[in-house]
Short mmCIF file of C-alpha atoms and ligand atoms in Angstrom, two decimals:
data_model
loop_
_atom_site.label_atom_id
_atom_site.label_comp_id
_atom_site.label_asym_id
_atom_site.label_seq_id
_atom_site.Cartn_x
_atom_site.Cartn_y
_atom_site.Cartn_z
CA MET A 1 144.18 -71.72 5.90
CA ALA A 2 145.05 -70.69 9.40
CA PHE A 3 142.07 -72.21 11.20
CA SER A 4 140.52 -75.66 11.41
CA ILE A 5 136.91 -76.44 10.58
CA LYS A 6 135.30 -79.31 12.47
CA PHE A 7 131.81 -80.77 12.52
CA ASN A 8 130.28 -82.16 15.66
CA THR A 9 126.88 -82.90 17.12
CA LYS A 10 127.80 -80.79 20.16
CA PRO A 11 129.43 -77.37 20.64
CA ASN A 12 133.15 -77.31 21.29
CA PRO A 13 133.56 -76.60 25.06
CA LYS A 14 136.74 -74.66 24.26
CA SER A 15 134.88 -72.12 22.13
CA ASP A 16 135.04 -68.56 23.43
CA THR A 17 132.27 -67.47 21.09
CA LEU A 18 128.94 -69.09 20.25
CA ILE A 19 127.02 -68.24 17.09
CA PHE A 20 123.26 -68.73 16.82
CA LEU A 21 121.29 -68.37 13.62
CA ILE A 22 118.26 -66.10 13.46
CA ASN A 23 115.89 -66.30 10.50
CA GLU A 24 114.43 -63.23 8.77
CA GLY A 25 111.82 -61.52 10.94
CA ASN A 26 113.81 -62.51 14.03
CA LYS A 27 112.53 -66.07 14.14
CA LEU A 28 114.86 -68.12 16.32
CA SER A 29 116.42 -71.22 14.73
CA THR A 30 116.09 -74.52 16.62
CA GLY A 31 119.50 -74.07 18.22
CA ALA A 32 118.76 -70.47 19.16
CA LYS A 33 115.43 -71.50 20.72
CA LYS A 34 117.16 -74.00 22.98
CA ALA A 35 119.65 -71.36 24.11
CA ASP A 36 117.07 -68.59 24.44
CA LYS A 37 116.55 -68.97 28.19
CA LYS A 38 120.20 -69.20 29.11
CA TYR A 39 121.30 -66.21 27.05
CA ALA A 40 118.09 -64.15 26.81
CA LEU A 41 118.25 -64.06 23.03
CA SER A 42 114.61 -63.01 22.47
CA ALA A 43 114.95 -60.16 24.94
CA THR A 44 118.12 -58.95 23.24
CA LEU A 45 116.43 -59.05 19.85
CA LYS A 46 113.59 -56.93 21.22
CA ASN A 47 116.06 -54.30 22.40
CA ASN A 48 117.93 -54.15 19.10
CA ALA A 49 115.42 -53.08 16.49
CA GLN A 50 118.10 -52.63 13.82
CA PHE A 51 118.71 -56.39 13.72
CA THR A 52 116.04 -58.14 11.66
CA GLY A 53 117.68 -61.44 10.74
CA LYS A 54 118.67 -60.36 7.24
CA SER A 55 121.23 -62.65 5.65
CA GLY A 56 124.70 -62.01 7.04
CA GLN A 57 123.59 -59.43 9.61
CA THR A 58 125.40 -59.85 12.93
CA LEU A 59 124.58 -58.80 16.47
CA ALA A 60 127.07 -59.29 19.30
CA LEU A 61 125.63 -59.79 22.79
CA ASN A 62 127.56 -58.44 25.69
CA ASN A 63 125.24 -59.38 28.54
CA ALA A 64 126.04 -63.11 28.49
CA LYS A 65 128.57 -65.41 30.13
CA SER A 66 130.22 -66.45 26.89
CA LYS A 67 130.48 -64.21 23.87
CA ILE A 68 127.43 -64.67 21.69
CA ILE A 69 126.93 -63.54 18.12
CA LEU A 70 123.55 -63.72 16.45
CA LEU A 71 123.79 -64.25 12.71
CA GLY A 72 120.90 -63.49 10.37
CA THR A 73 120.10 -66.13 7.75
CA GLY A 74 117.49 -64.24 5.73
CA ASP A 75 114.46 -66.18 4.51
CA ALA A 76 115.15 -69.74 5.66
CA ALA A 77 113.10 -71.25 2.84
CA GLN A 78 115.37 -69.51 0.32
CA SER A 79 118.65 -70.48 1.98
CA ASP A 80 120.50 -72.56 -0.61
CA GLY A 81 124.16 -73.58 -0.47
CA LEU A 82 125.32 -70.25 -1.85
CA ALA A 83 123.26 -68.34 0.72
CA PHE A 84 125.00 -70.25 3.51
CA GLU A 85 128.39 -69.48 1.98
CA THR A 86 127.57 -65.79 1.72
CA MET A 87 126.37 -65.53 5.32
CA ALA A 88 129.50 -67.37 6.44
CA GLY A 89 131.61 -64.90 4.46
CA LYS A 90 129.91 -61.96 6.18
CA LEU A 91 130.35 -63.63 9.56
CA PHE A 92 134.07 -64.06 8.86
CA THR A 93 134.50 -60.29 8.46
CA HIS A 94 132.86 -59.86 11.87
CA LEU A 95 134.99 -62.57 13.53
CA LYS A 96 138.13 -61.04 12.12
CA SER A 97 137.44 -57.58 13.48
CA ALA A 98 136.29 -59.02 16.84
CA GLY A 99 139.50 -61.06 17.17
CA THR A 100 137.65 -64.29 17.89
CA ALA A 101 139.84 -67.38 18.37
CA HIS A 102 137.58 -70.41 18.92
CA VAL A 103 134.03 -70.39 17.70
CA THR A 104 131.09 -72.78 17.57
CA ILE A 105 128.35 -72.19 15.03
CA ASN A 106 125.13 -73.75 16.17
CA MET A 107 123.35 -75.10 13.11
CA ASP A 108 121.02 -77.45 14.99
CA GLY A 109 117.79 -78.08 13.08
CA ILE A 110 118.62 -75.31 10.61
CA LYS A 111 115.93 -74.60 7.99
CA THR A 112 117.09 -74.69 4.38
CA ALA A 113 115.78 -74.22 0.86
CA SER A 114 114.08 -77.33 -0.47
CA GLY A 115 116.59 -79.83 -1.81
CA LEU A 116 119.44 -78.75 0.48
CA LYS A 117 120.17 -81.13 3.32
CA LYS A 118 121.06 -79.66 6.69
CA GLU A 119 124.46 -81.32 6.71
CA ASP A 120 125.11 -79.92 3.24
CA ALA A 121 124.20 -76.45 4.49
CA ALA A 122 126.76 -76.92 7.27
CA ALA A 123 129.41 -77.98 4.75
CA HIS A 124 128.66 -74.97 2.53
CA PHE A 125 128.96 -72.74 5.58
CA GLY A 126 132.46 -74.10 6.17
CA MET A 127 133.40 -73.51 2.54
CA GLY A 128 132.15 -69.93 2.74
CA LEU A 129 134.44 -69.29 5.71
CA GLN A 130 137.37 -70.84 3.88
CA LEU A 131 136.84 -68.76 0.71
CA ALA A 132 136.31 -65.56 2.70
CA ALA A 133 139.49 -66.13 4.73
CA TYR A 134 141.69 -66.11 1.62
CA ASN A 135 144.37 -63.47 1.65
CA PHE A 136 147.51 -62.86 -0.35
CA GLU A 137 150.24 -61.35 1.78
CA HIS A 138 153.23 -63.33 0.60
CA TYR A 139 155.16 -60.18 -0.20
CA LYS A 140 154.26 -58.20 2.93
CA SER A 141 157.04 -57.95 5.50
CA LYS A 142 154.44 -57.41 8.21
CA LYS A 143 151.68 -60.00 8.07
CA ASP A 144 148.12 -59.08 9.01
CA LYS A 145 147.73 -60.53 12.50
CA THR A 146 143.96 -60.12 12.66
CA ALA A 147 143.67 -62.62 9.84
CA LYS A 148 145.25 -65.24 12.04
CA THR A 149 143.52 -64.87 15.39
CA LEU A 150 140.80 -67.33 14.39
CA LYS A 151 142.05 -70.79 15.34
CA SER A 152 139.13 -73.20 15.31
CA VAL A 153 135.61 -73.34 13.99
CA THR A 154 133.17 -75.99 15.09
CA ILE A 155 129.90 -76.30 13.20
CA THR A 156 127.21 -78.35 14.88
CA SER A 157 125.25 -80.73 12.69
CA GLU A 158 123.15 -83.74 13.66
CA LYS A 159 124.75 -85.72 10.84
CA ASP A 160 128.26 -84.51 11.56
CA ASN A 161 129.95 -87.34 9.64
CA ASP A 162 127.98 -86.58 6.49
CA ALA A 163 128.79 -82.89 6.85
CA LYS A 164 132.48 -83.78 7.27
CA LYS A 165 132.45 -85.86 4.09
CA LEU A 166 130.76 -83.17 2.02
CA HIS A 167 133.05 -80.53 3.43
CA LYS A 168 136.11 -82.51 2.42
CA ALA A 169 135.05 -82.33 -1.23
CA TYR A 170 134.19 -78.64 -0.89
CA MET A 171 137.61 -78.00 0.65
CA ALA A 172 139.21 -79.51 -2.45
CA ILE A 173 137.21 -77.13 -4.63
CA ALA A 174 138.04 -74.14 -2.42
CA ASP A 175 141.72 -75.15 -2.57
CA GLY A 176 141.44 -75.04 -6.36
CA VAL A 177 139.85 -71.59 -6.21
CA CYS A 178 142.53 -70.32 -3.83
CA LEU A 179 145.33 -71.67 -6.03
CA ALA A 180 143.82 -69.86 -9.03
CA ARG A 181 143.63 -66.67 -6.93
CA ASP A 182 147.25 -67.06 -5.86
CA LEU A 183 148.44 -67.51 -9.43
CA VAL A 184 146.59 -64.39 -10.58
CA ASN A 185 147.84 -62.36 -7.61
CA GLU A 186 151.50 -63.30 -8.10
CA PRO A 187 153.53 -60.42 -9.58
CA PRO A 188 154.77 -60.92 -13.16
CA ASN A 189 158.45 -60.92 -12.21
CA MET A 190 157.77 -63.92 -9.97
CA LEU A 191 155.24 -65.79 -12.12
CA TYR A 192 156.61 -66.15 -15.67
CA PRO A 193 156.27 -69.19 -17.95
CA LYS A 194 159.03 -71.31 -16.39
CA SER A 195 158.27 -70.50 -12.76
CA TYR A 196 154.59 -71.07 -13.54
CA VAL A 197 155.42 -74.55 -14.84
CA GLN A 198 157.32 -75.29 -11.63
CA ARG A 199 154.37 -74.11 -9.56
CA ILE A 200 152.02 -76.36 -11.54
CA LYS A 201 154.30 -79.35 -10.88
CA ASP A 202 154.61 -78.55 -7.18
CA GLU A 203 150.85 -78.20 -6.73
CA LEU A 204 149.54 -81.01 -8.89
CA LYS A 205 152.11 -83.81 -8.98
CA PRO A 206 151.55 -84.78 -5.32
CA LEU A 207 147.84 -85.20 -6.14
CA GLY A 208 148.57 -87.73 -8.88
CA VAL A 209 148.18 -85.43 -11.90
CA ASP A 210 150.36 -86.38 -14.86
CA ILE A 211 152.21 -83.38 -16.26
CA THR A 212 153.87 -82.87 -19.64
CA ILE A 213 155.75 -79.71 -20.56
CA LEU A 214 156.50 -78.43 -24.03
CA GLY A 215 159.41 -75.99 -24.30
CA GLU A 216 160.25 -73.78 -27.26
CA LYS A 217 162.31 -76.46 -29.05
CA GLN A 218 159.45 -78.95 -29.02
CA MET A 219 156.96 -76.29 -30.01
CA GLU A 220 159.13 -75.29 -32.95
CA LYS A 221 159.15 -78.91 -34.10
CA LEU A 222 155.39 -79.10 -33.71
CA GLY A 223 154.96 -75.84 -35.60
CA PHE A 224 153.37 -73.71 -32.88
CA GLY A 225 154.06 -70.59 -34.98
CA ALA A 226 151.28 -68.54 -33.44
CA LEU A 227 152.02 -69.13 -29.74
CA LEU A 228 155.78 -68.81 -30.29
CA ALA A 229 155.37 -65.50 -32.14
CA VAL A 230 153.67 -63.98 -29.10
CA GLY A 231 156.48 -65.04 -26.76
CA GLN A 232 159.40 -64.30 -29.07
CA GLY A 233 160.00 -60.78 -27.80
CA SER A 234 160.39 -61.93 -24.22
CA ALA A 235 163.54 -63.09 -22.46
CA CYS A 236 161.35 -65.75 -20.83
CA GLU A 237 161.02 -69.03 -22.69
CA SER A 238 157.43 -69.85 -23.66
CA GLN A 239 155.95 -73.02 -22.21
CA VAL A 240 152.93 -75.23 -22.61
CA ALA A 241 151.81 -77.33 -19.65
CA ILE A 242 149.52 -80.30 -20.14
CA MET A 243 147.87 -81.68 -17.02
CA ARG A 244 146.17 -85.02 -17.16
CA TRP A 245 143.80 -86.26 -14.48
CA ASP A 246 142.66 -89.82 -15.15
CA GLY A 247 140.10 -90.35 -12.43
CA ASP A 248 137.96 -92.72 -14.48
CA THR A 249 140.15 -95.72 -15.20
CA LYS A 250 137.29 -98.02 -16.24
CA THR A 251 135.77 -96.42 -19.30
CA LYS A 252 137.67 -95.45 -22.40
CA LYS A 253 135.53 -92.34 -22.74
CA ALA A 254 137.09 -89.36 -24.48
CA PRO A 255 138.30 -86.77 -21.98
CA ILE A 256 136.97 -83.30 -21.42
CA ALA A 257 139.60 -80.69 -22.26
CA LEU A 258 140.08 -77.40 -20.44
CA VAL A 259 142.22 -74.86 -22.27
CA GLY A 260 143.60 -71.66 -20.72
CA LYS A 261 145.25 -68.44 -21.88
CA GLY A 262 148.32 -67.89 -19.74
CA VAL A 263 149.89 -64.59 -20.77
CA THR A 264 151.91 -63.95 -17.63
CA PHE A 265 152.23 -60.30 -18.60
CA ASP A 266 150.62 -58.50 -21.52
CA THR A 267 152.36 -55.25 -22.44
CA GLY A 268 150.59 -55.34 -25.80
CA GLY A 269 153.98 -55.93 -27.47
CA ILE A 270 154.94 -53.55 -30.29
CA SER A 271 151.28 -52.44 -30.28
CA LEU A 272 152.13 -51.24 -26.77
CA LYS A 273 149.38 -50.65 -24.24
CA PRO A 274 149.05 -47.24 -22.53
CA GLY A 275 151.01 -46.88 -19.29
CA PRO A 276 148.26 -46.28 -16.73
CA ASN A 277 147.04 -49.51 -15.13
CA MET A 278 149.33 -51.66 -17.23
CA ASP A 279 150.28 -53.45 -13.99
CA GLN A 280 146.84 -55.07 -14.11
CA MET A 281 147.96 -57.10 -17.09
CA LYS A 282 149.62 -59.53 -14.70
CA MET A 283 146.13 -61.03 -14.54
CA ASP A 284 146.24 -61.95 -18.23
CA MET A 285 146.88 -65.54 -17.20
CA GLY A 286 143.51 -65.76 -15.40
CA GLY A 287 142.14 -68.33 -17.85
CA SER A 288 145.09 -70.64 -17.28
CA ALA A 289 144.76 -70.14 -13.52
CA ALA A 290 141.14 -71.31 -13.72
CA VAL A 291 142.27 -74.43 -15.60
CA VAL A 292 145.06 -75.24 -13.13
CA GLY A 293 142.71 -74.58 -10.19
CA THR A 294 140.02 -76.82 -11.65
CA ILE A 295 142.46 -79.68 -12.21
CA LYS A 296 143.58 -79.24 -8.60
CA ALA A 297 139.96 -79.43 -7.45
CA LEU A 298 139.25 -82.55 -9.53
CA ALA A 299 142.36 -84.33 -8.29
CA GLY A 300 141.82 -83.12 -4.73
CA ARG A 301 138.38 -84.66 -4.54
CA LYS A 302 139.40 -87.67 -6.68
CA ALA A 303 136.75 -86.96 -9.30
CA LYS A 304 135.82 -89.98 -11.41
CA VAL A 305 136.50 -88.27 -14.70
CA ASN A 306 139.23 -88.06 -17.30
CA ALA A 307 140.19 -84.46 -17.82
CA ILE A 308 142.98 -82.73 -19.72
CA GLY A 309 144.08 -79.24 -18.79
CA ILE A 310 146.32 -77.39 -21.22
CA VAL A 311 147.70 -73.90 -20.74
CA GLY A 312 149.79 -71.71 -23.05
CA LEU A 313 152.27 -69.71 -20.98
CA VAL A 314 153.93 -66.74 -22.65
CA GLU A 315 154.96 -63.18 -21.94
CA ASN A 316 153.97 -60.53 -24.50
CA MET A 317 156.85 -58.04 -24.69
CA PRO A 318 158.14 -55.42 -27.14
CA SER A 319 161.78 -55.90 -28.14
CA SER A 320 164.05 -55.99 -31.18
CA ASN A 321 163.00 -59.57 -31.83
CA ALA A 322 159.36 -59.18 -30.96
CA TYR A 323 156.73 -60.04 -33.57
CA ARG A 324 155.34 -57.04 -35.38
CA PRO A 325 152.11 -55.78 -36.88
CA GLY A 326 152.24 -56.95 -40.50
CA ASP A 327 153.98 -60.26 -39.77
CA VAL A 328 152.44 -63.39 -41.25
CA ILE A 329 152.79 -66.45 -39.04
CA THR A 330 151.83 -70.10 -39.47
CA SER A 331 149.76 -71.77 -36.80
CA HIS A 332 150.00 -75.39 -35.67
CA ALA A 333 146.81 -76.03 -37.67
CA GLY A 334 148.65 -74.87 -40.80
CA LYS A 335 146.50 -71.78 -41.20
CA THR A 336 148.45 -68.60 -41.82
CA ILE A 337 147.66 -65.52 -39.79
CA GLU A 338 148.37 -61.89 -40.57
CA VAL A 339 149.22 -60.07 -37.34
CA LEU A 340 147.55 -56.65 -37.40
CA ASN A 341 147.87 -55.91 -33.70
CA THR A 342 150.35 -57.60 -31.38
CA ASP A 343 148.03 -56.84 -28.48
CA ALA A 344 145.46 -59.30 -29.85
CA GLU A 345 147.80 -62.06 -28.69
CA GLY A 346 145.55 -64.28 -26.58
CA ARG A 347 143.76 -65.74 -29.60
CA LEU A 348 147.14 -66.67 -31.13
CA VAL A 349 148.18 -68.54 -28.00
CA LEU A 350 144.84 -70.32 -27.82
CA ALA A 351 144.79 -71.23 -31.53
CA ASP A 352 147.83 -73.51 -31.26
CA ILE A 353 146.88 -75.25 -28.04
CA LEU A 354 143.28 -75.73 -29.21
CA THR A 355 144.59 -77.50 -32.33
CA TYR A 356 147.08 -79.55 -30.32
CA VAL A 357 144.59 -80.75 -27.74
CA GLN A 358 142.12 -81.83 -30.44
CA GLN A 359 144.73 -83.73 -32.45
CA LYS A 360 146.40 -85.38 -29.52
CA TYR A 361 143.53 -86.18 -27.15
CA LYS A 362 140.35 -86.18 -29.29
CA PRO A 363 138.29 -84.64 -26.49
CA GLU A 364 134.52 -84.92 -26.45
CA VAL A 365 134.13 -81.38 -25.20
CA ILE A 366 136.51 -78.41 -25.05
CA ILE A 367 136.11 -75.40 -22.83
CA ASP A 368 138.62 -72.60 -23.12
CA LEU A 369 138.95 -69.73 -20.68
CA ALA A 370 140.74 -66.49 -21.40
CA THR A 371 141.04 -62.87 -20.35
CA LEU A 372 140.68 -62.27 -24.07
CA THR A 373 139.09 -58.89 -24.72
CA GLY A 374 138.53 -55.56 -23.03
CA ALA A 375 135.36 -55.47 -25.14
CA ILE A 376 133.70 -58.11 -22.97
CA MET A 377 133.86 -55.60 -20.11
CA VAL A 378 132.23 -52.99 -22.32
CA ALA A 379 129.45 -55.48 -23.08
CA LEU A 380 128.90 -57.12 -19.69
CA GLY A 381 130.78 -55.17 -17.05
CA LEU A 382 132.56 -57.02 -14.28
CA GLU A 383 129.67 -59.15 -13.04
CA TYR A 384 129.24 -61.58 -15.94
CA CYS A 385 131.73 -63.38 -18.11
CA GLY A 386 130.86 -64.00 -21.76
CA ALA A 387 130.25 -67.58 -22.89
CA PHE A 388 130.31 -68.55 -26.56
CA ALA A 389 129.11 -72.12 -27.17
CA ASN A 390 128.64 -74.03 -30.42
CA ASP A 391 126.28 -76.52 -28.79
CA ASN A 392 123.00 -75.73 -27.04
CA ASP A 393 123.25 -78.64 -24.60
CA LEU A 394 126.72 -77.56 -23.54
CA TRP A 395 125.42 -74.03 -23.00
CA LYS A 396 122.57 -75.39 -20.86
CA GLN A 397 125.08 -77.28 -18.73
CA ILE A 398 127.15 -74.12 -18.31
CA GLU A 399 124.06 -72.10 -17.43
CA LYS A 400 123.07 -74.63 -14.75
CA SER A 401 126.56 -74.63 -13.21
CA SER A 402 126.59 -70.85 -13.32
CA HIS A 403 123.38 -70.88 -11.29
CA ASN A 404 124.70 -73.52 -8.86
CA THR A 405 127.96 -71.75 -8.10
CA GLY A 406 127.09 -68.06 -8.36
CA GLU A 407 129.72 -67.52 -11.06
CA LYS A 408 127.74 -65.56 -13.62
CA PHE A 409 127.88 -66.57 -17.30
CA TRP A 410 126.05 -64.82 -20.13
CA ARG A 411 125.68 -66.39 -23.55
CA MET A 412 127.22 -64.50 -26.46
CA PRO A 413 126.82 -65.21 -30.18
CA LEU A 414 128.93 -67.28 -32.54
CA ASP A 415 128.20 -66.50 -36.17
CA GLU A 416 129.46 -67.09 -39.67
CA ALA A 417 129.72 -63.30 -40.02
CA TYR A 418 132.25 -63.07 -37.16
CA ARG A 419 134.31 -65.88 -38.68
CA LYS A 420 134.30 -64.09 -42.05
CA GLU A 421 135.33 -60.84 -40.37
CA MET A 422 138.62 -62.50 -39.40
CA GLU A 423 139.63 -63.50 -42.94
CA SER A 424 142.67 -61.65 -44.27
CA ASP A 425 143.57 -60.27 -47.72
CA VAL A 426 147.14 -61.56 -47.50
CA ALA A 427 146.87 -64.67 -45.27
CA ASP A 428 144.15 -67.16 -44.30
CA LEU A 429 143.20 -65.17 -41.22
CA LYS A 430 144.03 -61.91 -39.46
CA ASN A 431 144.09 -61.40 -35.71
CA LEU A 432 142.09 -58.17 -35.70
CA GLY A 433 138.48 -57.51 -36.70
CA THR A 434 136.52 -54.26 -37.00
CA SER A 435 136.20 -51.90 -34.04
CA TYR A 436 132.76 -53.28 -33.16
CA GLY A 437 131.95 -56.38 -31.13
CA GLY A 438 135.56 -57.26 -30.40
CA SER A 439 134.65 -60.18 -28.12
CA CYS A 440 132.52 -61.78 -30.83
CA SER A 441 135.12 -61.44 -33.57
CA ALA A 442 137.76 -62.86 -31.19
CA ALA A 443 135.49 -65.86 -30.62
CA GLY A 444 134.95 -66.06 -34.39
CA PHE A 445 138.74 -66.23 -34.83
CA LEU A 446 139.00 -69.11 -32.34
CA GLU A 447 136.18 -70.98 -34.05
CA HIS A 448 138.41 -71.32 -37.13
CA PHE A 449 140.51 -73.67 -35.00
CA ILE A 450 137.69 -75.93 -33.80
CA ASP A 451 137.20 -79.18 -35.74
CA ASP A 452 133.77 -80.11 -37.07
CA GLY A 453 131.67 -82.01 -34.55
CA VAL A 454 133.65 -80.97 -31.48
CA LYS A 455 131.54 -79.42 -28.74
CA TRP A 456 133.25 -76.25 -27.67
CA ALA A 457 132.71 -73.26 -25.43
CA HIS A 458 134.90 -70.19 -25.17
CA ILE A 459 134.67 -68.23 -21.93
CA ASP A 460 135.92 -64.63 -21.92
CA ILE A 461 136.74 -63.77 -18.30
CA ALA A 462 138.54 -60.44 -18.83
CA GLY A 463 136.00 -58.73 -16.55
CA THR A 464 135.65 -61.39 -13.87
CA ALA A 465 139.19 -62.68 -13.22
CA TRP A 466 140.12 -59.64 -11.12
CA TRP A 467 137.88 -57.58 -8.86
CA LYS A 468 138.74 -54.28 -7.23
CA THR A 469 136.25 -54.60 -4.37
CA ASP A 470 135.62 -57.25 -1.73
CA LYS A 471 132.62 -59.56 -1.93
CA PRO A 472 131.56 -61.80 0.98
CA THR A 473 133.46 -64.89 -0.19
CA THR A 474 135.75 -63.24 -2.74
CA PRO A 475 138.32 -60.78 -1.39
CA LYS A 476 139.47 -58.16 -3.94
CA GLY A 477 142.24 -59.14 -6.36
CA GLY A 478 142.37 -62.43 -8.24
CA THR A 479 138.97 -64.08 -7.99
CA GLY A 480 139.66 -67.65 -9.11
CA PHE A 481 136.64 -67.21 -11.38
CA GLY A 482 135.77 -70.30 -13.40
CA VAL A 483 137.04 -73.01 -11.06
CA ARG A 484 133.74 -73.54 -9.29
CA ALA A 485 131.56 -73.51 -12.39
CA LEU A 486 133.88 -75.86 -14.28
CA ASP A 487 134.12 -78.24 -11.34
CA ASP A 488 130.33 -78.23 -11.01
CA LEU A 489 129.85 -78.74 -14.75
CA ILE A 490 132.16 -81.74 -14.70
CA GLN A 491 130.57 -83.16 -11.57
CA ASN A 492 127.05 -82.92 -13.01
CA ASN A 493 127.69 -84.00 -16.58
CA PHE A 494 130.93 -85.92 -16.97
CA GLU A 495 131.57 -87.80 -13.76
CA LYS A 496 130.55 -91.38 -13.24
N1 BES B 1 144.59 -59.15 -22.26
C1 BES B 1 143.87 -58.26 -23.08
C2 BES B 1 142.40 -58.16 -22.73
C3 BES B 1 142.08 -57.58 -21.39
C4 BES B 1 141.78 -56.24 -21.27
C5 BES B 1 142.04 -58.38 -20.28
C6 BES B 1 141.47 -55.72 -20.04
C7 BES B 1 141.73 -57.86 -19.05
C8 BES B 1 141.44 -56.53 -18.92
C9 BES B 1 143.99 -58.72 -24.53
O1 BES B 1 145.15 -59.38 -24.86
C10 BES B 1 143.94 -57.50 -25.36
O2 BES B 1 144.84 -56.70 -25.26
N2 BES B 1 142.90 -57.36 -26.15
C11 BES B 1 142.75 -56.24 -27.00
C12 BES B 1 142.27 -56.76 -28.33
C13 BES B 1 142.30 -55.74 -29.41
C14 BES B 1 143.71 -55.35 -29.75
C15 BES B 1 141.62 -56.36 -30.62
C16 BES B 1 141.73 -55.33 -26.36
O3 BES B 1 140.80 -55.80 -25.73
O4 BES B 1 141.90 -54.12 -26.49
MN1 MN B 2 146.71 -58.08 -25.42
ZN1 ZN B 3 146.12 -60.34 -23.37
#
């Protein structure tokens, strides 16, 4: 991030721009009231009927000594953490186009939704700015200068030290989100299984995460016949990365396991995808990115939890040694699978790492994330991901975290009928169901690899890992979807 975020009881005297918050209906916030006389805020509001204090609305004053921007907060009584992030995101767009360098946001006596402390609102505001400021221009020869004019942000808060502390944890989460975005945005010639592994080491080792890598030789010994089949047509060696964050050294509690599909590029293989938009399939590692980002967030904020992240990294390519439709392969679980479509590869990758993580780490709960099916976009569009859970309490936890973080999850069904649909005439299972309800049959396939009694949720993020339009705190491109909800879920239910 190019700019610093500081919390203080007083405005930064170096600021060239002051921001005052105005509640819906043009009610001045405490800070705005105090400054009203000096800067004639009420008078300005009267002369600008189009500004009503709606959330994220901005009004720049040009009749004052310093630059002033009024920022609408919407209904103060409804302003929760997410609302403060969103208004910060909208403000960032304004600051960027105005070329502001040093800014103080006056949050004195700010009104918030019940349950949200003022200092927490200030910390969320800072996080909103940080998430909105994300950009991916690594491969641009000419960098966007307007993105870098902002140098310092000071947010006033009566309890500035508390705000600082909260913000530090939120920064760790935002760093996790931004890493996940980066990974998804990287082009597939740069991010392939081995370079991905290196990136994971570079990002997570310094934070104290223990990392184990499985290469093809080890996977052959372990019998990862399903994952290896997917990668066998590619010149890139398949990899599995296991990330272990042991933040809770006292209890011997079973860890929570996060499992991610990391297909660094999905051509479909011999069942080749159509040409148009195939470039988008660089995002087929979005599930793994969410896992890596979440582990980064947990380690970054030193979460008191034991978590395992495991990602299957492969490239799905057609070639003379690619796997074919008709092949029968043997998974790590010992179940044989008839391949009917090489483009239904994600479930094969997940099958082996789901088995491995259960055998090796005996997790209490498993959550897998994958850009698994185009069908989930048919069902839910791009707004909601699909969540399949075999445990009602786990679903309730997911639903709560979805609400807390604004990452939208919708429950989808698991059913005996979907599991049956995936049984094959020639092998134990097949990787393709009927043409209806493809997301549900894919989940049914995965359920064959979940041991009895293990709480498990499968999250299909094919529609939410990549967005084509900007949102206030999520610029278009890789979204980092999943990191915030998973972090929140762990914080609320698994941390000491
Ligand atoms: N990676 C795709 C799913 C996908 C589609 C992700 C669009 C993001 C955007 C997955 O591997 C795939 O190809 N699924 C097939 C399954 C089918 C062959 C049963 C699909 O959805 O068409
Ligand atoms: Mn595919
Ligand atoms: Zn895929």
